């Protein structure tokens, strides 16, 4: 049996990466992160925590203690969740001055607390067209020193789920070194009606990915895992470079305090051979920054 498993792996090595990622954004997230971290350490599963500057500043010593681990990337979720462009569900864009503050102060908080570079920005709520056609915002993002954004978090016309979109750069806007690394699937809080929206006009017709639309709100961790599994399977089958679901510690803990869904999802990701990763490592892979090929450039020319 062992040799069969080895043989299977060698003949079809999975290239699809799996990234566990958390939009960490409210007071309830701290307790939730304690449980989340425990599970990550047990599974030796890396993660990216996108943290709101305001949330971090409220408990900076606690967060540093909890997340300062080589397994984890710490990235920014802006300073206080203000909109960096219009979002059909979350509200209107704030002024240019406010946007600058959200981008710069959010990054500053992560770097001050963790004393390491913060290269990624996930804006509050995300958008259905990333930062396409927003050169002024991208200029701020670049000026702040970010290397990637993770802002494509919805399907077409602000529908869910967000499809399995691949990384791209903002060359068309004049920022070819800045990368977009999308998030996929549902904003899991909406799967459980945690925003108390009730039934909403959230899915697209005709649905591009009908298997990924459950017939009702999730009631159990197993229900949620079944939704996750559809995305993991599809990413692997269609040889996507990565798959990463959109999770929120406060909502995960409210629904499933033991984080059983995480255990099911991590075990399954490993079982089907996805490669655990972080957004920072995915950025290095897609951009070539930090790879031997790039580092050698100077010495060989
Ligand atoms: Zn958020």
Short mmCIF file of C-alpha atoms in Angstrom, two decimals, residues 3-296:
data_model
loop_
_atom_site.label_atom_id
_atom_site.label_comp_id
_atom_site.label_asym_id
_atom_site.label_seq_id
_atom_site.Cartn_x
_atom_site.Cartn_y
_atom_site.Cartn_z
CA UNK A 3 4.57 1.79 -2.40
CA UNK A 4 1.33 2.38 -4.28
CA UNK A 5 0.89 5.71 -2.53
CA UNK A 6 4.46 6.71 -3.34
CA UNK A 7 4.04 5.64 -6.93
CA UNK A 8 0.85 7.68 -7.30
CA UNK A 9 2.54 10.75 -5.91
CA UNK A 10 5.60 10.46 -8.10
CA UNK A 11 3.63 9.96 -11.27
CA UNK A 12 1.35 12.96 -10.68
CA UNK A 13 2.99 15.48 -8.35
CA UNK A 14 0.45 18.14 -7.37
CA UNK A 15 1.48 21.66 -8.26
CA UNK A 16 -1.53 23.35 -6.72
CA UNK A 17 -0.77 25.23 -3.53
CA UNK A 18 -3.14 25.56 -0.61
CA UNK A 19 -3.11 28.76 1.45
CA UNK A 20 -4.99 29.06 4.74
CA UNK A 21 -5.70 32.77 5.21
CA UNK A 22 -7.54 34.81 7.83
CA UNK A 23 -9.03 38.30 7.69
CA UNK A 24 -8.38 39.26 11.30
CA UNK A 25 -10.47 42.29 12.08
CA UNK A 26 -12.45 42.43 15.33
CA UNK A 27 -12.00 42.01 19.10
CA UNK A 28 -13.38 38.44 18.99
CA UNK A 29 -10.58 37.45 16.62
CA UNK A 30 -7.93 37.25 19.36
CA UNK A 31 -9.49 34.34 21.27
CA UNK A 32 -10.34 32.68 17.96
CA UNK A 33 -6.72 32.99 16.80
CA UNK A 34 -5.48 31.11 19.88
CA UNK A 35 -7.44 28.04 18.80
CA UNK A 36 -6.57 28.54 15.12
CA UNK A 37 -2.83 28.73 15.89
CA UNK A 38 -3.01 25.57 17.99
CA UNK A 39 -4.45 23.67 15.01
CA UNK A 40 -1.93 25.11 12.57
CA UNK A 41 0.95 24.03 14.77
CA UNK A 42 -0.49 20.54 15.15
CA UNK A 43 -0.87 20.19 11.36
CA UNK A 44 2.35 22.13 10.61
CA UNK A 45 0.18 24.13 8.27
CA UNK A 46 1.41 27.59 7.20
CA UNK A 47 -0.99 30.54 7.06
CA UNK A 48 -1.30 34.19 6.11
CA UNK A 49 -2.97 36.46 8.66
CA UNK A 50 -4.26 39.68 7.11
CA UNK A 51 -4.64 41.89 10.18
CA UNK A 52 -6.42 45.19 10.64
CA UNK A 53 -4.00 47.79 12.11
CA UNK A 54 -6.62 48.87 14.63
CA UNK A 55 -7.18 45.28 15.81
CA UNK A 56 -3.44 44.75 16.14
CA UNK A 57 -2.89 47.99 18.07
CA UNK A 58 -5.59 46.99 20.58
CA UNK A 59 -3.68 43.79 21.54
CA UNK A 60 -0.24 44.11 20.01
CA UNK A 61 1.75 42.14 22.61
CA UNK A 62 -0.75 39.28 22.52
CA UNK A 63 -0.75 39.08 18.73
CA UNK A 64 3.04 39.21 18.54
CA UNK A 65 3.31 36.34 21.02
CA UNK A 66 0.69 34.29 19.21
CA UNK A 67 1.64 34.80 15.56
CA UNK A 68 5.40 35.41 15.62
CA UNK A 69 6.20 32.02 14.14
CA UNK A 70 8.01 31.03 10.92
CA UNK A 71 4.85 29.16 9.87
CA UNK A 72 2.95 32.42 9.55
CA UNK A 73 3.01 35.40 7.23
CA UNK A 74 1.60 38.61 8.71
CA UNK A 75 0.05 40.92 6.13
CA UNK A 76 -2.27 43.93 6.26
CA UNK A 77 -6.06 44.14 6.14
CA UNK A 78 -5.83 48.01 6.05
CA UNK A 79 -5.93 50.10 9.23
CA UNK A 80 -9.66 50.26 9.93
CA UNK A 81 -11.53 48.46 7.13
CA UNK A 82 -12.52 51.60 5.17
CA UNK A 83 -13.38 50.96 1.52
CA UNK A 84 -10.54 51.50 -0.98
CA UNK A 85 -13.06 51.43 -3.83
CA UNK A 86 -16.84 51.14 -4.07
CA UNK A 87 -18.26 47.79 -2.97
CA UNK A 88 -21.92 46.94 -3.73
CA UNK A 89 -22.42 45.32 -0.33
CA UNK A 90 -19.97 47.06 2.01
CA UNK A 91 -20.29 50.71 0.97
CA UNK A 92 -18.66 53.61 -0.84
CA UNK A 93 -15.02 54.45 -1.28
CA UNK A 94 -13.49 56.92 1.23
CA UNK A 95 -11.51 60.06 0.31
CA UNK A 96 -8.02 59.82 -1.17
CA UNK A 97 -6.56 61.05 2.13
CA UNK A 98 -8.41 58.32 4.05
CA UNK A 99 -7.30 55.70 1.55
CA UNK A 100 -3.68 56.75 2.00
CA UNK A 101 -4.08 56.45 5.77
CA UNK A 102 -5.69 52.99 5.52
CA UNK A 103 -2.86 51.73 3.32
CA UNK A 104 0.13 53.29 5.09
CA UNK A 105 -1.01 53.02 8.72
CA UNK A 106 -2.10 49.41 8.26
CA UNK A 107 1.33 48.41 6.99
CA UNK A 108 3.12 50.47 9.64
CA UNK A 109 1.21 48.69 12.42
CA UNK A 110 2.18 45.21 11.19
CA UNK A 111 5.85 46.14 10.74
CA UNK A 112 6.08 47.91 14.10
CA UNK A 113 4.49 45.03 16.03
CA UNK A 114 6.18 42.11 14.24
CA UNK A 115 9.46 43.79 13.24
CA UNK A 116 9.43 42.18 9.82
CA UNK A 117 8.41 43.36 6.35
CA UNK A 118 4.72 43.35 5.45
CA UNK A 119 4.43 42.81 1.69
CA UNK A 120 0.72 42.05 1.22
CA UNK A 121 -2.50 44.04 1.42
CA UNK A 122 -6.00 42.61 1.51
CA UNK A 123 -8.47 45.52 1.45
CA UNK A 124 -11.63 45.31 3.59
CA UNK A 125 -14.38 43.31 1.78
CA UNK A 126 -12.45 43.13 -1.51
CA UNK A 127 -13.89 43.83 -4.96
CA UNK A 128 -15.23 42.08 -8.04
CA UNK A 129 -12.57 43.56 -10.32
CA UNK A 130 -9.58 43.79 -7.97
CA UNK A 131 -7.81 47.17 -8.43
CA UNK A 132 -8.23 47.08 -12.20
CA UNK A 133 -8.51 50.63 -13.57
CA UNK A 134 -7.47 52.23 -10.24
CA UNK A 135 -3.96 53.58 -10.94
CA UNK A 136 -4.17 56.20 -8.17
CA UNK A 137 -4.80 53.59 -5.49
CA UNK A 138 -2.17 51.30 -6.97
CA UNK A 139 0.31 54.18 -6.84
CA UNK A 140 -0.34 54.49 -3.09
CA UNK A 141 -0.03 50.73 -2.63
CA UNK A 142 3.32 50.77 -4.43
CA UNK A 143 4.55 53.88 -2.62
CA UNK A 144 3.78 52.19 0.72
CA UNK A 145 6.02 49.29 -0.33
CA UNK A 146 3.50 46.50 -0.76
CA UNK A 147 4.39 43.83 -3.32
CA UNK A 148 0.99 42.22 -3.73
CA UNK A 149 -2.69 42.91 -3.14
CA UNK A 150 -5.36 40.28 -2.49
CA UNK A 151 -8.40 42.25 -3.50
CA UNK A 152 -10.27 40.07 -5.99
CA UNK A 153 -12.66 38.42 -3.52
CA UNK A 154 -15.95 38.28 -5.46
CA UNK A 155 -17.30 36.78 -8.65
CA UNK A 156 -18.68 38.84 -11.52
CA UNK A 157 -21.21 41.56 -10.60
CA UNK A 158 -20.44 41.17 -6.87
CA UNK A 159 -21.60 37.57 -6.82
CA UNK A 160 -20.36 34.70 -4.67
CA UNK A 161 -18.52 32.46 -4.73
CA UNK A 162 -15.32 34.13 -5.89
CA UNK A 163 -14.06 31.86 -8.67
CA UNK A 164 -10.65 30.16 -8.76
CA UNK A 165 -8.91 33.12 -10.39
CA UNK A 166 -5.16 32.97 -10.95
CA UNK A 167 -2.54 35.60 -9.99
CA UNK A 168 -1.94 38.50 -12.38
CA UNK A 169 0.06 41.72 -12.32
CA UNK A 170 -1.05 45.32 -12.77
CA UNK A 171 1.01 45.96 -15.88
CA UNK A 172 -2.06 47.40 -17.67
CA UNK A 173 -2.32 50.11 -14.98
CA UNK A 174 1.41 50.84 -15.14
CA UNK A 175 2.47 48.73 -12.13
CA UNK A 176 3.96 45.57 -13.60
CA UNK A 177 5.83 44.71 -10.38
CA UNK A 178 2.67 44.75 -8.28
CA UNK A 179 0.79 41.45 -8.17
CA UNK A 180 -2.81 40.54 -7.47
CA UNK A 181 -3.22 37.24 -5.63
CA UNK A 182 -6.98 36.64 -5.37
CA UNK A 183 -9.02 34.88 -2.68
CA UNK A 184 -11.51 32.14 -3.59
CA UNK A 185 -14.88 30.78 -2.59
CA UNK A 186 -17.31 32.26 -0.11
CA UNK A 187 -16.76 34.88 2.53
CA UNK A 188 -17.47 32.09 5.06
CA UNK A 189 -19.39 34.43 7.38
CA UNK A 190 -22.08 34.73 4.69
CA UNK A 191 -22.41 30.93 4.43
CA UNK A 192 -23.63 31.02 8.04
CA UNK A 193 -25.66 34.25 7.91
CA UNK A 194 -23.27 35.77 10.46
CA UNK A 195 -23.90 39.25 9.04
CA UNK A 196 -27.66 38.68 9.59
CA UNK A 197 -28.39 39.61 6.01
CA UNK A 198 -30.84 36.74 5.54
CA UNK A 199 -31.48 35.70 1.95
CA UNK A 200 -29.69 38.06 -0.44
CA UNK A 201 -29.16 38.36 -4.19
CA UNK A 202 -25.65 36.90 -4.01
CA UNK A 203 -25.29 34.31 -6.76
CA UNK A 204 -24.94 34.76 -10.49
CA UNK A 205 -27.27 33.40 -13.16
CA UNK A 206 -26.42 31.35 -15.05
CA UNK A 207 -24.09 30.13 -12.31
CA UNK A 208 -20.52 29.56 -13.57
CA UNK A 209 -19.83 27.04 -10.75
CA UNK A 210 -23.20 25.64 -9.55
CA UNK A 211 -21.61 22.82 -7.52
CA UNK A 212 -20.13 25.48 -5.24
CA UNK A 213 -23.50 26.95 -4.25
CA UNK A 214 -25.01 25.12 -1.25
CA UNK A 215 -28.80 24.95 -1.02
CA UNK A 216 -28.99 26.49 2.46
CA UNK A 217 -26.94 28.15 5.20
CA UNK A 218 -24.28 25.89 6.72
CA UNK A 219 -25.37 24.37 10.02
CA UNK A 220 -22.38 22.22 10.96
CA UNK A 221 -18.58 22.19 10.46
CA UNK A 222 -19.12 19.22 8.15
CA UNK A 223 -21.50 21.29 5.96
CA UNK A 224 -18.81 23.94 5.64
CA UNK A 225 -16.11 21.41 4.85
CA UNK A 226 -18.25 19.98 2.05
CA UNK A 227 -18.37 23.44 0.45
CA UNK A 228 -14.59 23.87 0.89
CA UNK A 229 -13.93 20.51 -0.67
CA UNK A 230 -15.58 21.53 -3.95
CA UNK A 231 -12.99 24.32 -4.35
CA UNK A 232 -10.00 22.21 -3.32
CA UNK A 233 -10.98 19.41 -5.71
CA UNK A 234 -11.63 21.77 -8.61
CA UNK A 235 -8.34 23.67 -8.10
CA UNK A 236 -6.39 20.42 -8.16
CA UNK A 237 -8.28 18.96 -11.10
CA UNK A 238 -7.88 22.08 -13.24
CA UNK A 239 -4.23 22.51 -12.15
CA UNK A 240 -4.67 25.97 -10.67
CA UNK A 241 -1.52 27.48 -9.15
CA UNK A 242 -3.27 27.86 -5.81
CA UNK A 243 -6.52 27.85 -3.85
CA UNK A 244 -7.28 29.98 -0.78
CA UNK A 245 -10.64 30.41 0.94
CA UNK A 246 -11.82 33.64 2.60
CA UNK A 247 -11.97 33.08 6.37
CA UNK A 248 -12.55 35.30 9.41
CA UNK A 249 -11.45 34.16 12.90
CA UNK A 250 -14.44 35.80 14.68
CA UNK A 251 -16.92 34.02 12.42
CA UNK A 252 -15.14 30.66 12.48
CA UNK A 253 -15.12 30.69 16.31
CA UNK A 254 -18.76 31.72 16.60
CA UNK A 255 -19.84 28.81 14.40
CA UNK A 256 -17.30 26.15 15.38
CA UNK A 257 -15.30 27.01 18.53
CA UNK A 258 -13.32 23.75 18.35
CA UNK A 259 -12.32 24.56 14.73
CA UNK A 260 -13.32 21.13 13.54
CA UNK A 261 -13.75 22.54 10.02
CA UNK A 262 -10.08 23.52 9.99
CA UNK A 263 -9.02 19.99 10.92
CA UNK A 264 -11.23 18.48 8.21
CA UNK A 265 -10.01 20.95 5.58
CA UNK A 266 -6.29 20.69 6.42
CA UNK A 267 -6.40 16.89 6.56
CA UNK A 268 -8.16 16.82 3.20
CA UNK A 269 -5.77 19.32 1.58
CA UNK A 270 -2.86 17.11 2.62
CA UNK A 271 -4.67 13.94 1.61
CA UNK A 272 -5.19 15.09 -1.99
CA UNK A 273 -1.63 16.38 -2.18
CA UNK A 274 -2.05 20.17 -2.21
CA UNK A 275 1.14 22.02 -1.26
CA UNK A 276 0.75 24.14 1.90
CA UNK A 277 1.93 27.69 1.28
CA UNK A 278 1.50 31.37 2.25
CA UNK A 279 0.60 34.35 0.07
CA UNK A 280 4.16 35.69 0.52
CA UNK A 281 5.63 32.47 -0.87
CA UNK A 282 3.10 32.44 -3.71
CA UNK A 283 4.17 36.02 -4.52
CA UNK A 284 7.82 34.91 -4.69
CA UNK A 285 6.83 32.06 -6.97
CA UNK A 286 4.76 34.08 -9.44
CA UNK A 287 6.97 37.20 -9.52
CA UNK A 288 10.31 35.38 -9.56
CA UNK A 289 11.59 37.79 -6.89
CA UNK A 290 14.01 35.97 -4.60
CA UNK A 291 14.34 32.98 -6.91
CA UNK A 292 17.88 31.80 -7.83
CA UNK A 293 17.19 32.74 -11.46
CA UNK A 294 16.71 36.38 -10.53
CA UNK A 295 19.49 36.46 -7.92
CA UNK A 296 21.98 35.11 -10.46
#
